[in-house]
Coordinates of C-alpha atoms and ligand atoms in Angstrom, one line a residue:
M1 CA -44.3 182.0 -103.9
P2 CA -42.3 182.6 -100.7
P3 CA -41.6 179.6 -98.5
A4 CA -44.1 179.1 -95.7
V5 CA -42.9 180.5 -92.3
P6 CA -42.5 177.5 -90.0
G7 CA -44.6 177.8 -86.9
P8 CA -45.8 175.4 -84.2
P9 CA -47.8 172.5 -85.8
A10 CA -51.6 173.0 -85.5
P11 CA -52.8 171.0 -82.4
A12 CA -55.1 168.1 -83.2
V13 CA -57.3 169.2 -80.2
P14 CA -57.6 173.0 -79.6
A15 CA -57.0 174.1 -76.0
A16 CA -59.1 176.8 -74.2
V17 CA -57.0 179.9 -73.8
L18 CA -57.9 182.8 -71.5
C19 CA -58.2 186.0 -73.4
G20 CA -60.6 188.2 -71.3
L21 CA -61.2 188.8 -67.6
G22 CA -63.6 191.0 -65.5
G23 CA -65.2 191.2 -62.2
W24 CA -67.9 193.3 -60.5
V25 CA -69.3 193.6 -57.0
P26 CA -72.3 195.8 -56.2
P27 CA -71.7 199.2 -54.6
Q28 CA -73.5 198.5 -51.3
V29 CA -71.0 197.4 -48.6
V30 CA -71.9 195.6 -45.4
T31 CA -69.1 195.7 -42.8
N32 CA -68.7 193.4 -39.8
D33 CA -69.8 196.3 -37.6
D34 CA -72.9 196.7 -39.7
L35 CA -73.7 193.1 -39.0
A36 CA -72.9 193.4 -35.3
R37 CA -75.6 196.1 -35.0
R38 CA -78.3 193.7 -35.9
L39 CA -76.9 190.2 -35.0
D40 CA -75.3 188.7 -31.9
T41 CA -71.8 188.8 -33.4
D42 CA -68.7 191.1 -33.5
D43 CA -66.0 192.2 -35.8
T44 CA -63.3 190.3 -33.9
W45 CA -65.2 186.9 -34.1
I46 CA -65.8 187.3 -37.8
R47 CA -62.3 188.4 -38.6
T48 CA -60.5 185.7 -36.6
R49 CA -62.8 182.8 -37.7
T50 CA -63.1 183.8 -41.4
G51 CA -60.7 186.6 -42.3
I52 CA -63.7 188.6 -43.7
R53 CA -63.9 192.3 -43.0
R54 CA -66.8 193.3 -45.4
R55 CA -68.9 192.1 -48.2
H56 CA -71.0 193.6 -51.0
V57 CA -74.7 193.0 -51.5
I58 CA -77.2 193.7 -54.3
G59 CA -80.0 196.1 -53.8
P60 CA -83.8 195.5 -53.9
G61 CA -85.0 194.5 -57.3
Q62 CA -81.6 193.2 -58.4
A63 CA -80.8 189.6 -59.3
T64 CA -77.9 187.4 -60.2
S65 CA -78.2 188.2 -64.0
D66 CA -77.5 191.9 -63.1
L67 CA -74.2 190.9 -61.5
A68 CA -73.4 188.5 -64.4
V69 CA -74.0 191.0 -67.1
R70 CA -71.7 193.6 -65.6
A71 CA -68.8 191.1 -65.1
G72 CA -69.4 189.6 -68.5
R73 CA -69.3 193.1 -70.1
R74 CA -65.9 193.8 -68.5
A75 CA -64.5 190.4 -69.6
L76 CA -65.6 191.0 -73.1
A77 CA -64.1 194.5 -73.2
S78 CA -60.7 193.2 -74.5
C79 CA -62.0 190.8 -77.1
G80 CA -65.6 191.8 -78.1
P81 CA -68.8 189.7 -78.3
S82 CA -67.9 188.3 -81.8
A83 CA -65.3 186.2 -80.1
V84 CA -68.0 184.2 -78.2
D85 CA -70.5 181.6 -79.4
A86 CA -71.3 180.0 -76.0
V87 CA -72.2 181.6 -72.6
V88 CA -72.0 179.5 -69.4
V89 CA -73.2 180.9 -66.1
A90 CA -72.1 179.1 -62.9
T91 CA -74.5 179.9 -60.1
T92 CA -76.4 178.7 -57.1
T93 CA -78.8 181.6 -57.1
P94 CA -80.3 181.6 -60.7
D95 CA -82.8 184.4 -61.4
R96 CA -85.5 181.7 -61.6
T97 CA -85.8 178.0 -61.1
C98 CA -86.8 177.9 -64.8
P99 CA -85.4 178.9 -67.3
A100 CA -81.6 179.0 -66.8
T101 CA -80.0 182.5 -66.3
A102 CA -77.4 182.1 -69.0
P103 CA -79.7 182.8 -72.0
L104 CA -80.9 186.0 -70.5
V105 CA -77.4 187.1 -69.7
A106 CA -76.3 186.3 -73.3
A107 CA -79.2 188.3 -74.7
R108 CA -78.4 191.3 -72.5
L109 CA -74.8 191.2 -73.6
G110 CA -75.8 191.2 -77.3
L111 CA -75.1 187.5 -77.6
A112 CA -78.6 186.2 -78.4
G113 CA -78.1 183.1 -80.7
A114 CA -75.1 181.8 -78.7
A115 CA -75.4 178.5 -76.9
A116 CA -76.2 179.3 -73.3
F117 CA -76.6 177.2 -70.2
D118 CA -76.1 177.2 -66.4
V119 CA -73.7 175.1 -64.3
A120 CA -75.0 174.1 -60.9
A121 CA -72.0 173.0 -58.8
V122 CA -72.4 175.5 -55.9
C123 CA -69.0 177.0 -54.9
T124 CA -67.2 174.6 -57.3
G125 CA -69.2 176.0 -60.2
F126 CA -66.5 178.1 -61.8
V127 CA -64.0 175.2 -62.0
Y128 CA -66.7 172.9 -63.3
G129 CA -67.6 175.7 -65.8
L130 CA -64.0 176.1 -66.9
A131 CA -63.7 172.4 -67.6
A132 CA -67.0 172.4 -69.5
A133 CA -65.9 175.4 -71.5
A134 CA -62.6 173.7 -72.3
G135 CA -64.6 170.7 -73.5
L136 CA -66.8 172.8 -75.7
I137 CA -63.7 174.3 -77.3
A138 CA -61.7 171.0 -77.6
S139 CA -64.7 169.4 -79.3
Q140 CA -65.0 172.4 -81.6
V141 CA -68.6 172.9 -80.6
A142 CA -67.6 176.5 -79.7
R143 CA -64.7 178.8 -80.8
G144 CA -65.1 181.1 -77.9
V145 CA -66.8 180.8 -74.5
L146 CA -67.9 183.5 -72.0
L147 CA -67.9 181.8 -68.6
I148 CA -69.4 183.8 -65.7
G149 CA -69.4 182.8 -62.0
A150 CA -72.2 184.8 -60.4
D151 CA -73.9 184.5 -57.1
A152 CA -76.3 186.6 -54.9
Y153 CA -76.2 184.6 -51.7
S154 CA -77.9 187.6 -49.9
T155 CA -81.1 186.3 -51.6
I156 CA -80.9 182.8 -50.0
V157 CA -79.3 183.5 -46.6
D158 CA -81.5 184.3 -43.7
P159 CA -80.5 187.8 -42.7
L160 CA -81.1 186.9 -39.1
D161 CA -78.9 183.8 -39.2
R162 CA -75.5 184.9 -37.8
A163 CA -73.8 181.7 -38.7
H164 CA -74.2 182.3 -42.4
A165 CA -75.0 186.0 -42.9
I166 CA -71.4 186.9 -41.9
I167 CA -69.8 184.6 -44.5
F168 CA -71.4 185.4 -47.8
G169 CA -71.3 188.3 -50.2
D170 CA -72.7 188.9 -53.7
G171 CA -70.6 189.4 -56.9
A172 CA -69.7 188.1 -60.3
G173 CA -66.4 187.3 -62.1
A174 CA -66.1 186.3 -65.8
V175 CA -63.5 185.0 -68.3
V176 CA -63.5 184.7 -72.0
L177 CA -61.8 181.6 -73.5
R178 CA -60.8 181.1 -77.1
A179 CA -59.5 178.2 -79.1
G180 CA -55.7 178.1 -79.0
H181 CA -52.6 175.9 -78.5
P182 CA -52.0 173.9 -75.3
D183 CA -48.5 175.3 -74.9
E184 CA -49.4 179.0 -75.2
P185 CA -49.8 181.3 -72.2
G186 CA -53.5 181.4 -71.2
A187 CA -54.1 177.7 -71.8
V188 CA -56.2 176.0 -69.1
G189 CA -56.0 172.4 -67.9
P190 CA -55.6 169.7 -67.0
F191 CA -58.6 169.4 -64.6
D192 CA -59.7 167.2 -61.7
L193 CA -63.4 167.2 -60.8
G194 CA -65.2 165.1 -58.2
S195 CA -68.4 164.9 -56.1
D196 CA -69.9 163.0 -53.1
G197 CA -73.7 163.2 -53.1
T198 CA -74.0 161.1 -49.9
H199 CA -73.3 164.4 -48.1
E200 CA -76.0 166.5 -50.0
D201 CA -77.5 167.7 -46.7
M202 CA -74.2 169.3 -45.5
I203 CA -74.9 172.4 -47.6
M204 CA -78.5 172.9 -48.9
V205 CA -81.6 175.0 -49.4
A206 CA -84.1 172.3 -48.5
A207 CA -87.3 173.6 -50.3
G208 CA -88.0 175.1 -53.7
G209 CA -87.0 172.1 -55.8
S210 CA -89.0 169.0 -57.0
R211 CA -88.2 167.1 -53.8
H212 CA -89.7 169.6 -51.5
R213 CA -91.8 172.2 -53.4
A214 CA -92.1 175.7 -51.8
T215 CA -95.8 175.7 -50.9
P216 CA -97.3 179.0 -49.5
G217 CA -98.4 178.5 -45.9
R218 CA -96.9 174.9 -45.7
T219 CA -93.2 175.3 -46.1
A220 CA -91.3 176.1 -43.0
P221 CA -89.5 179.4 -43.5
A222 CA -86.1 177.9 -42.5
D223 CA -86.4 175.4 -45.4
L224 CA -86.3 178.3 -47.9
Y225 CA -83.0 179.5 -46.6
F226 CA -79.4 178.3 -47.1
A227 CA -78.2 175.9 -44.4
M228 CA -74.7 174.5 -43.8
R229 CA -73.0 172.3 -41.2
G230 CA -70.0 174.6 -41.0
K231 CA -67.6 172.6 -39.0
E232 CA -68.0 169.4 -41.1
V233 CA -67.9 171.4 -44.3
Y234 CA -64.7 173.0 -43.1
R235 CA -63.0 169.6 -42.6
H236 CA -64.1 168.3 -45.9
A237 CA -63.1 171.5 -47.7
V238 CA -59.5 171.3 -46.5
T239 CA -59.0 167.6 -47.2
R240 CA -60.9 167.6 -50.6
M241 CA -59.2 170.8 -51.9
A242 CA -55.8 169.6 -51.0
A243 CA -56.4 166.1 -52.5
S244 CA -57.8 167.5 -55.7
A245 CA -54.9 170.0 -56.1
R246 CA -52.5 167.1 -55.7
T247 CA -54.3 165.1 -58.3
V248 CA -54.2 167.8 -60.9
L249 CA -50.5 168.6 -60.2
A250 CA -49.7 164.9 -60.7
Q251 CA -51.6 164.9 -64.0
A252 CA -49.6 167.8 -65.2
G253 CA -46.3 166.3 -64.0
C254 CA -45.5 169.2 -61.7
K255 CA -45.0 169.9 -58.0
A256 CA -46.5 172.4 -55.7
G257 CA -43.2 174.3 -55.8
D258 CA -43.8 175.0 -59.5
I259 CA -46.9 177.0 -58.8
D260 CA -46.5 180.7 -58.7
H261 CA -50.1 181.5 -57.5
F262 CA -52.6 179.4 -55.7
A263 CA -56.2 180.7 -56.6
P264 CA -58.5 178.8 -54.2
H265 CA -62.3 179.3 -53.8
Q266 CA -62.5 182.1 -51.2
A267 CA -64.5 180.2 -48.5
N268 CA -62.7 181.3 -45.4
L269 CA -59.1 182.6 -44.9
R270 CA -58.3 179.8 -42.5
I271 CA -59.3 177.2 -45.0
L272 CA -57.2 178.8 -47.7
H273 CA -54.1 178.9 -45.5
S274 CA -54.7 175.3 -44.3
V275 CA -54.8 174.0 -47.8
A276 CA -51.7 176.0 -48.8
D277 CA -49.9 174.6 -45.7
D278 CA -51.0 171.1 -46.6
L279 CA -49.7 171.5 -50.1
G280 CA -46.4 173.0 -48.9
L281 CA -47.1 176.2 -50.7
P282 CA -46.0 179.4 -49.0
R283 CA -49.1 181.4 -47.9
E284 CA -47.9 184.5 -49.8
R285 CA -48.6 182.5 -53.0
C286 CA -52.2 182.3 -52.1
L287 CA -54.5 184.9 -53.8
T288 CA -56.8 186.2 -51.1
H289 CA -59.8 188.4 -51.8
V290 CA -62.2 187.1 -49.1
E291 CA -61.3 189.9 -46.7
S292 CA -63.1 192.5 -48.8
V293 CA -65.9 190.5 -50.5
G294 CA -66.6 187.5 -48.3
N295 CA -67.5 184.1 -49.8
T296 CA -69.0 184.9 -53.2
G297 CA -69.7 181.3 -54.2
A298 CA -69.1 180.5 -57.9
A299 CA -67.8 184.1 -58.4
S300 CA -65.0 183.9 -55.9
I301 CA -62.2 182.5 -58.1
P302 CA -62.7 184.8 -61.1
L303 CA -63.2 187.7 -58.7
A304 CA -59.9 186.9 -57.0
L305 CA -58.2 186.7 -60.4
A306 CA -59.7 190.0 -61.5
D307 CA -58.6 191.6 -58.2
A308 CA -55.0 190.2 -58.5
A309 CA -54.7 191.2 -62.1
A310 CA -56.0 194.7 -61.4
R311 CA -53.3 195.0 -58.8
R312 CA -50.8 193.7 -61.3
T313 CA -49.9 190.7 -59.1
L314 CA -49.9 188.3 -62.0
T315 CA -47.2 188.1 -64.6
P316 CA -47.5 186.5 -68.0
G317 CA -46.1 183.0 -67.8
D318 CA -47.0 182.5 -64.1
R319 CA -48.4 179.1 -63.3
L320 CA -51.7 179.2 -61.4
L321 CA -53.5 176.4 -59.5
L322 CA -57.2 176.9 -59.2
T323 CA -59.0 174.7 -56.5
A324 CA -62.6 174.8 -55.3
F325 CA -65.0 173.0 -53.0
G326 CA -68.7 173.4 -52.4
G327 CA -72.1 171.9 -51.8
G328 CA -73.0 168.6 -53.5
L329 CA -70.4 167.9 -52.2
T330 CA -68.3 168.9 -55.2
W331 CA -64.7 169.8 -55.7
G332 CA -62.3 170.5 -58.5
S333 CA -59.0 171.9 -59.6
G334 CA -57.4 173.1 -62.8
L335 CA -54.1 174.7 -63.9
L336 CA -53.7 177.9 -65.9
T337 CA -50.7 179.7 -67.3
W338 CA -51.2 183.4 -67.1
P339 CA -51.4 185.2 -70.4
T340 CA -50.7 188.8 -71.4
L341 CA -54.0 190.6 -70.6
P342 CA -55.0 194.2 -70.2
A343 CA -55.3 194.9 -66.4
P344 CA -59.1 194.7 -65.6
V345 CA -61.0 197.4 -63.8
P346 CA -60.9 196.5 -60.0
P347 CA -64.1 194.6 -59.2
H348 CA -65.2 197.1 -56.5
E349 CA -64.8 200.1 -58.8
Q350 CA -68.1 201.2 -60.2
G351 CA -68.0 202.3 -63.8
E352 CA -70.7 202.7 -66.4
E353 CA -71.5 199.1 -65.7
S354 CA -73.3 200.2 -62.5
T355 CA -76.3 200.7 -64.8
P356 CA -77.4 197.5 -66.3
Ligands
LIG1 O1 -68.2 177.9 -49.8 C1 -68.6 176.5 -49.5 C2 -67.7 176.0 -48.5 N1 -68.0 176.6 -47.2 C3 -67.1 176.6 -46.3 O2 -66.0 176.1 -46.6 C4 -67.4 177.1 -44.9 C5 -66.7 176.2 -43.9 N2 -67.0 176.5 -42.5 C6 -66.5 177.6 -41.9 O3 -65.9 178.5 -42.5 C7 -66.6 177.7 -40.4 O4 -67.1 176.5 -39.9 C8 -67.6 178.9 -40.0 C9 -67.0 180.2 -40.3 C10 -68.9 178.7 -40.7 C11 -67.8 178.8 -38.5 O5 -66.6 178.8 -37.8 P1 -66.3 177.7 -36.6 O6 -65.0 178.1 -36.1 O7 -66.5 176.4 -37.2 O8 -67.4 178.1 -35.6 P2 -68.6 177.2 -35.0 O9 -69.7 177.1 -35.9 O10 -68.0 175.9 -34.4 O11 -69.0 178.0 -33.7 C12 -68.1 178.3 -32.6 C13 -68.8 179.1 -31.6 C14 -70.2 178.6 -31.2 O12 -70.4 178.9 -29.9 P3 -70.2 177.8 -28.7 O13 -71.1 176.7 -29.1 O14 -68.7 177.5 -28.8 O15 -70.6 178.6 -27.5 C15 -71.2 179.4 -32.1 O16 -72.4 179.5 -31.6 O17 -69.1 180.5 -32.2 C16 -70.5 180.7 -32.2 N3 -70.8 181.5 -33.4 C17 -70.7 182.8 -33.5 N4 -70.3 183.7 -32.6 C18 -70.3 185.0 -33.0 C19 -71.2 181.0 -34.6 N5 -71.4 182.0 -35.4 C20 -71.1 183.1 -34.8 C21 -71.0 184.5 -35.1 N6 -70.6 185.4 -34.2 N7 -71.3 184.9 -36.4

């Protein structure tokens, strides 16, 4: 018998390793000028305050699962459904209050039988989902996880509310994670997650849950829509994202200068640049996708990754810092070493996925 070829010792705890990536935004584009035709706003205000030029929105009859299925299919293209035994959907706009959206998405992707659940952490949902997926793999509950961040904010934002209608867009981004070695490219972690529920009213949809049921004729229409205290949220976003990023860098024993790409939640270009400045990261290292899709909630980080990978901005071995902030309040960060992956289809490109 030939002697065994020496390799790295099998890790006691498997790490989650990125092996698939995809993103999709719906074909309908809403430009700043389109909004200015129906709201008291203008392109210059929107661009200078947020960096956003356009966003994509779903059509009538479409829902979050339709976005999630398309992004999920793209992420699975390089590894196939047999690689996955758990599906996690991070969203603030589930198809229904009950049941969760993930089981439906799993079934539509040919993954019925897989574990499937939603993560509700608003715009931090993707980072929370990534940490949860890493935990499922580390505990060997799952060998492979499809994690999708999908949001259709156009379904919860009042179209006549200029403060919020300008910010948000619809879309979905997805990753596939497999069990692997913590030192191999694609490995995710460590993570830092946090929350402060004393500020739950800073970002909320007041009615529709068990605290305030949506009752026909009795619920004020404004309570059915998304509300946010923008200025306060802005301040919290900058300080919490920077603090969380520092925590995770310290956990990993590295400095901001070791980071090749900063992949923050795409809330507002000014927020992204402020956080990068605070961390001492050159702004050019910040992945920005908000200009062309707006704030897509839990979808924003995987969409930014898919956009950057499609443009071949990311090189295997690059170190990425992911940081998000959202309603709850919630925040979180994680590290990722970029693996060798086939370049995904650009998220705005419509393929056969444009039919569900
Ligand atoms: O994804 C979860 C996390 N979300 C965020 O991180 C969002 C954080 N917040 C923000 O990005 C910003 O606060 C906004 C983009 C939402 C707003 O920007 P701002 O610089 O904080 O503006 P503001 O709300 O303080 O409003 C400034 C002015 C006001 O007029 P006055 O009172 O100064 O006369 C607003 O009425 O701009 C007015 N304004 C607008 N004008 C034109 C507010 N919205 C608009 C608009 N077009 N769409």
